[in-house]
PDB file of C-alpha atoms in Angstrom:
ATOM      1  CA  MET A   1       2.871  -6.410-174.536  1.00 41.00           C
ATOM      2  CA  ASN A   2       2.137  -7.829-171.564  1.00 39.00           C
ATOM      3  CA  TRP A   3       0.199 -11.332-171.536  1.00 36.00           C
ATOM      4  CA  HIS A   4      -3.252  -9.399-170.867  1.00 37.00           C
ATOM      5  CA  MET A   5      -2.924  -7.381-174.196  1.00 38.00           C
ATOM      6  CA  ALA A   6      -1.924 -10.122-176.059  1.00 39.00           C
ATOM      7  CA  LYS A   7      -4.979 -12.497-174.962  1.00 39.00           C
ATOM      8  CA  ARG A   8      -7.504  -9.400-175.850  1.00 39.00           C
ATOM      9  CA  MET A   9      -5.464  -9.112-179.331  1.00 41.00           C
ATOM     10  CA  GLY A  10      -5.756 -12.990-180.111  1.00 44.00           C
ATOM     11  CA  VAL A  11      -9.089 -12.503-178.946  1.00 40.00           C
ATOM     12  CA  VAL A  12      -9.800 -10.301-182.099  1.00 40.00           C
ATOM     13  CA  LEU A  13      -8.061 -11.828-184.708  1.00 46.00           C
ATOM     14  CA  ALA A  14      -9.956 -15.164-183.716  1.00 46.00           C
ATOM     15  CA  VAL A  15     -13.144 -12.807-184.320  1.00 44.00           C
ATOM     16  CA  ALA A  16     -12.177 -11.433-187.615  1.00 45.00           C
ATOM     17  CA  LEU A  17     -11.113 -14.723-189.227  1.00 49.00           C
ATOM     18  CA  LEU A  18     -14.086 -16.419-187.924  1.00 49.00           C
ATOM     19  CA  ALA A  19     -15.888 -14.302-189.694  1.00 49.00           C
ATOM     20  CA  ALA A  20     -13.490 -14.127-192.885  1.00 55.00           C
ATOM     21  CA  CYS A  21     -14.237 -18.116-193.318  1.00 72.00           C
ATOM     22  CA  GLU A  22     -17.205 -17.515-193.190  1.00 56.00           C
ATOM     23  CA  ASP A  23     -17.463 -15.147-195.528  1.00 48.00           C
ATOM     24  CA  ASN A  24     -18.450 -17.080-198.725  1.00 41.00           C
ATOM     25  CA  GLY A  25     -20.302 -14.239-201.077  1.00 39.00           C
ATOM     26  CA  GLY A  26     -23.379 -16.623-201.923  1.00 37.00           C
ATOM     27  CA  ASP A  27     -23.618 -19.829-204.452  1.00 38.00           C
ATOM     28  CA  THR A  28     -21.763 -19.513-207.224  1.00 36.00           C
ATOM     29  CA  GLU A  29     -20.324 -21.953-210.145  1.00 37.00           C
ATOM     30  CA  LYS A  30     -17.209 -24.147-209.594  1.00 41.00           C
ATOM     31  CA  PRO A  31     -14.801 -22.214-212.042  1.00 41.00           C
ATOM     32  CA  ASP A  32     -12.122 -24.399-211.608  1.00 43.00           C
ATOM     33  CA  GLY A  33     -13.232 -28.378-211.793  1.00 39.00           C
ATOM     34  CA  GLY A  34     -14.510 -30.792-209.058  1.00 38.00           C
ATOM     35  CA  GLY A  35     -16.926 -33.222-208.931  1.00 37.00           C
ATOM     36  CA  GLY A  36     -21.258 -32.909-209.796  1.00 38.00           C
ATOM     37  CA  GLY A  37     -23.237 -30.705-211.437  1.00 40.00           C
ATOM     38  CA  GLY A  38     -24.913 -27.921-209.829  1.00 43.00           C
ATOM     39  CA  LYS A  39     -24.085 -24.983-207.917  1.00 57.00           C
ATOM     40  CA  GLU A  40     -22.869 -25.074-204.649  1.00 68.00           C
ATOM     41  CA  ALA A  41     -19.960 -22.929-203.041  1.00 92.00           C
ATOM     42  CA  SER A  42     -17.446 -24.699-203.905  1.00 97.00           C
ATOM     43  CA  ALA A  43     -13.787 -24.581-205.811  1.00 97.00           C
ATOM     44  CA  GLY A  44     -14.108 -28.594-205.938  1.00 97.00           C
ATOM     45  CA  PRO A  45     -13.966 -31.419-204.002  1.00 98.00           C
ATOM     46  CA  GLY A  46     -12.818 -31.236-200.564  1.00 98.00           C
ATOM     47  CA  LEU A  47     -13.258 -26.863-200.041  1.00 98.00           C
ATOM     48  CA  GLY A  48     -16.104 -24.784-199.241  1.00 98.00           C
ATOM     49  CA  SER A  49     -19.325 -26.340-199.123  1.00 97.00           C
ATOM     50  CA  SER A  50     -18.312 -29.745-200.707  1.00 97.00           C
ATOM     51  CA  THR A  51     -17.687 -33.013-198.923  1.00 95.00           C
ATOM     52  CA  ALA A  52     -15.771 -34.708-201.055  1.00 97.00           C
ATOM     53  CA  GLN A  53     -12.439 -35.946-200.699  1.00 97.00           C
ATOM     54  CA  PRO A  54     -10.026 -33.408-201.705  1.00 98.00           C
ATOM     55  CA  GLU A  55      -8.349 -33.573-205.438  1.00 98.00           C
ATOM     56  CA  GLY A  56      -4.755 -32.239-206.715  1.00 98.00           C
ATOM     57  CA  ALA A  57      -1.081 -33.724-207.194  1.00 98.00           C
ATOM     58  CA  PRO A  58      -0.438 -36.156-204.331  1.00 97.00           C
ATOM     59  CA  PHE A  59       2.341 -35.689-202.607  1.00 98.00           C
ATOM     60  CA  THR A  60       4.651 -37.474-200.598  1.00 97.00           C
ATOM     61  CA  LEU A  61       7.368 -37.581-198.182  1.00 98.00           C
ATOM     62  CA  PRO A  62      11.690 -38.232-199.067  1.00 97.00           C
ATOM     63  CA  ALA A  63      13.051 -41.265-198.550  1.00 96.00           C
ATOM     64  CA  GLY A  64      14.046 -41.410-194.744  1.00 96.00           C
ATOM     65  CA  LEU A  65      11.204 -39.645-193.451  1.00 97.00           C
ATOM     66  CA  THR A  66       7.968 -40.772-191.912  1.00 97.00           C
ATOM     67  CA  LEU A  67       4.496 -38.058-190.070  1.00 98.00           C
ATOM     68  CA  GLU A  68       2.723 -40.469-187.593  1.00 98.00           C
ATOM     69  CA  THR A  69      -0.708 -40.465-188.336  1.00 98.00           C
ATOM     70  CA  PRO A  70      -3.636 -39.549-187.824  1.00 98.00           C
ATOM     71  CA  ILE A  71      -1.801 -35.849-187.400  1.00 98.00           C
ATOM     72  CA  LYS A  72      -3.552 -34.243-184.444  1.00 98.00           C
ATOM     73  CA  SER A  73      -4.698 -30.755-183.999  1.00 98.00           C
ATOM     74  CA  TYR A  74      -3.440 -29.308-180.987  1.00 96.00           C
ATOM     75  CA  SER A  75      -3.926 -25.847-178.705  1.00 95.00           C
ATOM     76  CA  PRO A  76      -0.417 -23.109-179.597  1.00 94.00           C
ATOM     77  CA  GLU A  77      -1.903 -21.184-176.035  1.00 94.00           C
ATOM     78  CA  ASP A  78      -1.486 -25.007-174.002  1.00 95.00           C
ATOM     79  CA  PRO A  79       1.005 -26.796-176.410  1.00 96.00           C
ATOM     80  CA  VAL A  80       1.441 -29.831-174.278  1.00 96.00           C
ATOM     81  CA  ASP A  81       0.529 -32.309-177.229  1.00 94.00           C
ATOM     82  CA  CYS A  82       3.234 -30.385-179.250  1.00 97.00           C
ATOM     83  CA  ASP A  83       6.362 -31.345-177.412  1.00 97.00           C
ATOM     84  CA  ASN A  84       5.456 -28.165-175.657  1.00 97.00           C
ATOM     85  CA  LYS A  85       6.293 -25.991-179.111  1.00 96.00           C
ATOM     86  CA  PHE A  86       4.475 -22.592-178.605  1.00 94.00           C
ATOM     87  CA  ARG A  87       3.502 -20.517-181.546  1.00 93.00           C
ATOM     88  CA  ASN A  88       7.004 -18.724-182.287  1.00 93.00           C
ATOM     89  CA  GLU A  89       8.670 -22.486-182.809  1.00 95.00           C
ATOM     90  CA  GLY A  90       5.970 -23.192-186.078  1.00 96.00           C
ATOM     91  CA  LYS A  91       5.682 -23.258-189.038  1.00 97.00           C
ATOM     92  CA  GLY A  92       3.031 -21.962-191.597  1.00 97.00           C
ATOM     93  CA  SER A  93       0.524 -19.333-191.255  1.00 96.00           C
ATOM     94  CA  GLY A  94      -3.534 -19.723-190.301  1.00 95.00           C
ATOM     95  CA  GLU A  95      -5.537 -19.215-187.533  1.00 93.00           C
ATOM     96  CA  ASP A  96      -8.542 -21.901-187.664  1.00 93.00           C
ATOM     97  CA  VAL A  97      -6.259 -25.146-188.319  1.00 97.00           C
ATOM     98  CA  THR A  98      -3.563 -25.273-185.972  1.00 97.00           C
ATOM     99  CA  LEU A  99      -1.669 -28.959-186.333  1.00 98.00           C
ATOM    100  CA  CYS A 100       0.744 -30.693-184.515  1.00 98.00           C
ATOM    101  CA  LEU A 101       2.969 -32.433-187.027  1.00 98.00           C
ATOM    102  CA  ILE A 102       5.228 -35.549-185.869  1.00 98.00           C
ATOM    103  CA  PHE A 103       8.182 -36.899-188.209  1.00 98.00           C
ATOM    104  CA  ASN A 104      10.709 -39.462-187.450  1.00 97.00           C
ATOM    105  CA  ASN A 105      14.163 -39.356-189.693  1.00 97.00           C
ATOM    106  CA  THR A 106      15.493 -42.488-190.114  1.00 94.00           C
ATOM    107  CA  THR A 107      17.999 -41.442-192.074  1.00 95.00           C
ATOM    108  CA  GLY A 108      21.963 -40.829-190.399  1.00 92.00           C
ATOM    109  CA  GLY A 109      21.499 -36.940-190.999  1.00 96.00           C
ATOM    110  CA  PRO A 110      18.939 -34.654-190.959  1.00 97.00           C
ATOM    111  CA  ILE A 111      16.625 -34.561-194.184  1.00 98.00           C
ATOM    112  CA  THR A 112      15.472 -30.574-195.348  1.00 98.00           C
ATOM    113  CA  LEU A 113      11.961 -31.154-196.354  1.00 98.00           C
ATOM    114  CA  THR A 114       9.833 -28.844-198.564  1.00 98.00           C
ATOM    115  CA  LEU A 115       5.968 -28.402-198.031  1.00 98.00           C
ATOM    116  CA  PRO A 116       4.914 -26.661-201.412  1.00 98.00           C
ATOM    117  CA  PRO A 117       1.316 -24.021-201.287  1.00 98.00           C
ATOM    118  CA  GLY A 118      -1.648 -25.487-201.959  1.00 98.00           C
ATOM    119  CA  LEU A 119      -1.050 -28.816-199.435  1.00 98.00           C
ATOM    120  CA  ILE A 120      -4.200 -29.143-197.745  1.00 98.00           C
ATOM    121  CA  PHE A 121      -4.589 -31.534-194.539  1.00 98.00           C
ATOM    122  CA  VAL A 122      -7.819 -33.540-194.537  1.00 98.00           C
ATOM    123  CA  SER A 123     -10.018 -33.897-191.572  1.00 98.00           C
ATOM    124  CA  LYS A 124     -11.196 -37.188-190.754  1.00 97.00           C
ATOM    125  CA  ASP A 125     -14.039 -35.787-189.414  1.00 97.00           C
ATOM    126  CA  GLY A 126     -16.298 -34.175-192.303  1.00 95.00           C
ATOM    127  CA  ASP A 127     -18.076 -31.197-189.990  1.00 96.00           C
ATOM    128  CA  ILE A 128     -14.620 -30.174-189.406  1.00 97.00           C
ATOM    129  CA  GLN A 129     -12.042 -28.072-191.679  1.00 98.00           C
ATOM    130  CA  ASN A 130      -9.646 -28.877-193.847  1.00 98.00           C
ATOM    131  CA  GLY A 131      -6.372 -26.885-193.249  1.00 98.00           C
ATOM    132  CA  LEU A 132      -4.809 -25.188-196.715  1.00 98.00           C
ATOM    133  CA  LEU A 133      -0.610 -24.299-196.564  1.00 98.00           C
ATOM    134  CA  ALA A 134      -0.872 -20.827-198.438  1.00 98.00           C
ATOM    135  CA  GLN A 135       2.762 -20.237-198.382  1.00 98.00           C
ATOM    136  CA  ARG A 136       5.723 -22.846-198.798  1.00 98.00           C
ATOM    137  CA  VAL A 137       7.227 -24.062-195.962  1.00 97.00           C
ATOM    138  CA  THR A 138      10.730 -25.521-195.491  1.00 98.00           C
ATOM    139  CA  ILE A 139      11.472 -27.825-192.612  1.00 98.00           C
ATOM    140  CA  GLU A 140      14.508 -29.079-191.854  1.00 98.00           C
ATOM    141  CA  VAL A 141      14.002 -32.737-189.977  1.00 98.00           C
ATOM    142  CA  PRO A 142      16.980 -33.762-187.569  1.00 97.00           C
ATOM    143  CA  ALA A 143      17.841 -37.228-187.447  1.00 95.00           C
ATOM    144  CA  GLY A 144      17.239 -40.018-184.441  1.00 88.00           C
ATOM    145  CA  GLY A 145      13.811 -40.025-182.923  1.00 88.00           C
ATOM    146  CA  ARG A 146      10.365 -37.752-182.524  1.00 96.00           C
ATOM    147  CA  PHE A 147      10.437 -34.610-184.012  1.00 98.00           C
ATOM    148  CA  PHE A 148       7.289 -31.700-183.365  1.00 98.00           C
ATOM    149  CA  VAL A 149       6.024 -29.513-185.762  1.00 98.00           C
ATOM    150  CA  PRO A 150       3.477 -26.879-185.212  1.00 98.00           C
ATOM    151  CA  MET A 151       1.830 -26.022-187.930  1.00 98.00           C
ATOM    152  CA  PHE A 152      -0.775 -23.800-189.071  1.00 98.00           C
ATOM    153  CA  THR A 153      -3.035 -23.530-191.249  1.00 98.00           C
ATOM    154  CA  TYR A 154      -5.260 -21.245-193.440  1.00 98.00           C
ATOM    155  CA  CYS A 155      -9.803 -22.238-192.692  1.00 98.00           C
ATOM    156  CA  ALA A 156     -10.641 -24.131-196.751  1.00 98.00           C
ATOM    157  CA  ASN A 157     -14.155 -24.608-195.598  1.00 98.00           C
ATOM    158  CA  GLN A 158     -17.037 -22.092-194.226  1.00 90.00           C
ATOM    159  CA  PRO A 159     -19.537 -24.045-193.519  1.00 92.00           C
ATOM    160  CA  ARG A 160     -17.277 -26.451-191.229  1.00 96.00           C
ATOM    161  CA  SER A 161     -16.683 -25.962-187.112  1.00 94.00           C
ATOM    162  CA  THR A 162     -12.878 -24.879-186.978  1.00 91.00           C
ATOM    163  CA  SER A 163     -10.236 -28.046-185.537  1.00 91.00           C
ATOM    164  CA  GLY A 164     -10.033 -27.506-182.108  1.00 90.00           C
ATOM    165  CA  ILE A 165      -8.059 -30.067-180.091  1.00 95.00           C
ATOM    166  CA  GLY A 166      -7.397 -34.182-180.750  1.00 96.00           C
ATOM    167  CA  GLN A 167      -9.368 -33.864-184.193  1.00 97.00           C
ATOM    168  CA  ALA A 168      -7.861 -36.303-186.587  1.00 98.00           C
ATOM    169  CA  TYR A 169      -6.840 -35.126-189.976  1.00 98.00           C
ATOM    170  CA  ALA A 170      -4.605 -36.915-192.831  1.00 98.00           C
ATOM    171  CA  LEU A 171      -1.856 -35.220-195.391  1.00 98.00           C
ATOM    172  CA  GLY A 172      -3.625 -34.536-198.654  1.00 98.00           C
ATOM    173  CA  PRO A 173      -2.950 -33.804-202.188  1.00 98.00           C
ATOM    174  CA  VAL A 174      -1.608 -30.192-203.876  1.00 98.00           C
ATOM    175  CA  ILE A 175      -4.532 -27.571-204.583  1.00 98.00           C
ATOM    176  CA  GLU A 176      -3.505 -26.617-208.193  1.00 98.00           C
ATOM    177  CA  TYR A 177      -6.166 -24.508-209.742  1.00 98.00           C
ATOM    178  CA  PRO A 178      -5.031 -21.497-211.687  1.00 98.00           C
ATOM    179  CA  ALA A 179      -7.219 -19.623-209.445  1.00 97.00           C
ATOM    180  CA  PHE A 180      -5.436 -20.714-206.260  1.00 98.00           C
ATOM    181  CA  LYS A 181      -2.428 -20.270-208.025  1.00 98.00           C
ATOM    182  CA  GLU A 182      -1.996 -17.072-208.328  1.00 98.00           C
ATOM    183  CA  MET A 183      -2.507 -17.148-204.483  1.00 98.00           C
ATOM    184  CA  TYR A 184       0.321 -18.489-204.047  1.00 98.00           C
ATOM    185  CA  SER A 185       2.600 -16.392-206.226  1.00 98.00           C
ATOM    186  CA  LEU A 186       1.327 -13.678-204.513  1.00 98.00           C
ATOM    187  CA  LEU A 187       2.678 -15.044-201.250  1.00 98.00           C
ATOM    188  CA  GLU A 188       5.761 -16.287-202.103  1.00 97.00           C
ATOM    189  CA  GLY A 189       8.740 -15.293-200.277  1.00 95.00           C
ATOM    190  CA  LYS A 190       6.834 -12.810-197.969  1.00 97.00           C
ATOM    191  CA  THR A 191       7.163 -12.795-194.568  1.00 96.00           C
ATOM    192  CA  LEU A 192       3.820 -12.596-192.505  1.00 96.00           C
ATOM    193  CA  GLU A 193       3.105 -11.272-189.345  1.00 94.00           C
ATOM    194  CA  ARG A 194       0.256 -12.489-187.121  1.00 93.00           C
ATOM    195  CA  PRO A 195      -2.224  -9.369-188.129  1.00 94.00           C
ATOM    196  CA  ASP A 196      -0.751 -10.767-191.815  1.00 97.00           C
ATOM    197  CA  VAL A 197      -3.003 -13.226-191.490  1.00 97.00           C
ATOM    198  CA  ALA A 198      -7.117 -12.326-191.880  1.00 97.00           C
ATOM    199  CA  PRO A 199      -7.040 -10.623-195.079  1.00 98.00           C
ATOM    200  CA  ILE A 200      -4.779 -14.257-196.698  1.00 98.00           C
ATOM    201  CA  GLN A 201      -8.218 -15.806-195.118  1.00 98.00           C
ATOM    202  CA  VAL A 202     -10.257 -13.646-196.541  1.00 98.00           C
ATOM    203  CA  ALA A 203      -8.627 -14.904-199.801  1.00 98.00           C
ATOM    204  CA  VAL A 204      -8.393 -18.129-199.428  1.00 98.00           C
ATOM    205  CA  SER A 205     -12.122 -18.415-197.877  1.00 98.00           C
ATOM    206  CA  HIS A 206     -13.077 -16.827-201.723  1.00 98.00           C
ATOM    207  CA  LEU A 207     -11.163 -19.197-204.040  1.00 98.00           C
ATOM    208  CA  THR A 208     -12.384 -21.968-202.053  1.00 98.00           C
ATOM    209  CA  SER A 209     -15.910 -21.082-202.115  1.00 97.00           C
ATOM    210  CA  GLY A 210     -15.368 -20.887-205.812  1.00 97.00           C
ATOM    211  CA  GLU A 211     -15.414 -17.316-206.276  1.00 97.00           C
ATOM    212  CA  GLY A 212     -11.820 -16.416-206.884  1.00 97.00           C
ATOM    213  CA  LEU A 213      -9.579 -13.382-206.181  1.00 98.00           C
ATOM    214  CA  SER A 214     -11.559 -10.189-206.573  1.00 97.00           C
ATOM    215  CA  ALA A 215      -9.478  -6.916-207.019  1.00 98.00           C
ATOM    216  CA  SER A 216      -9.623  -6.056-203.111  1.00 98.00           C
ATOM    217  CA  ASP A 217      -8.342  -9.161-202.327  1.00 98.00           C
ATOM    218  CA  ARG A 218      -4.925  -8.884-204.759  1.00 98.00           C
ATOM    219  CA  ALA A 219      -4.512  -5.054-203.330  1.00 98.00           C
ATOM    220  CA  ALA A 220      -4.520  -6.633-200.181  1.00 98.00           C
ATOM    221  CA  LEU A 221      -1.763  -9.791-200.543  1.00 98.00           C
ATOM    222  CA  LYS A 222       0.400  -8.047-202.805  1.00 98.00           C
ATOM    223  CA  ALA A 223       0.510  -5.327-200.156  1.00 97.00           C
ATOM    224  CA  LEU A 224       1.535  -7.549-197.234  1.00 97.00           C
TER     225      LEU A 224
END
């Protein structure tokens, strides 16, 4: 595949993902928790239309490993801000929130880091999307020096803008609502290709807006 074809495919996928993230299907009750009363297109704090800080199980890094803050969004097509690491060297999947994680391992040997599905990266700008990790990710961080990891995540907030370049993020909690756990289970162990991102983003959008997975979502995820 030449670069012209790759570029065209990237544009088509980006348009499809933008439409998927904006597909909120109308306002629904929050089914799984979240502060505040009334109706809004949100499954809980920090998801969908909610501007609150996300809530969930706390996540901590193992001893001897630190993550430089703030985490910054970057362009995988021009990865100068992420040690010139391109998409094929990245972790996770998703197109709307692309981040560069910079680790420092202060021990004398490598550290194996596991990031759980549901880990959310929280934008410091309330107009920019939070990023949700949909699958478990394992990273081996070598000892010494800065270690750069491109991280690809899904749009967790339909009304907000995509991450762009240089937006600041923080490592957030793990989203563990039952409906989300169903998606994580359906994706567990699957090897994903770039076109697989679109149906996953549709499912994430349904979850974060409070609708839950549809029958078509389940069928699409099982087929990946």
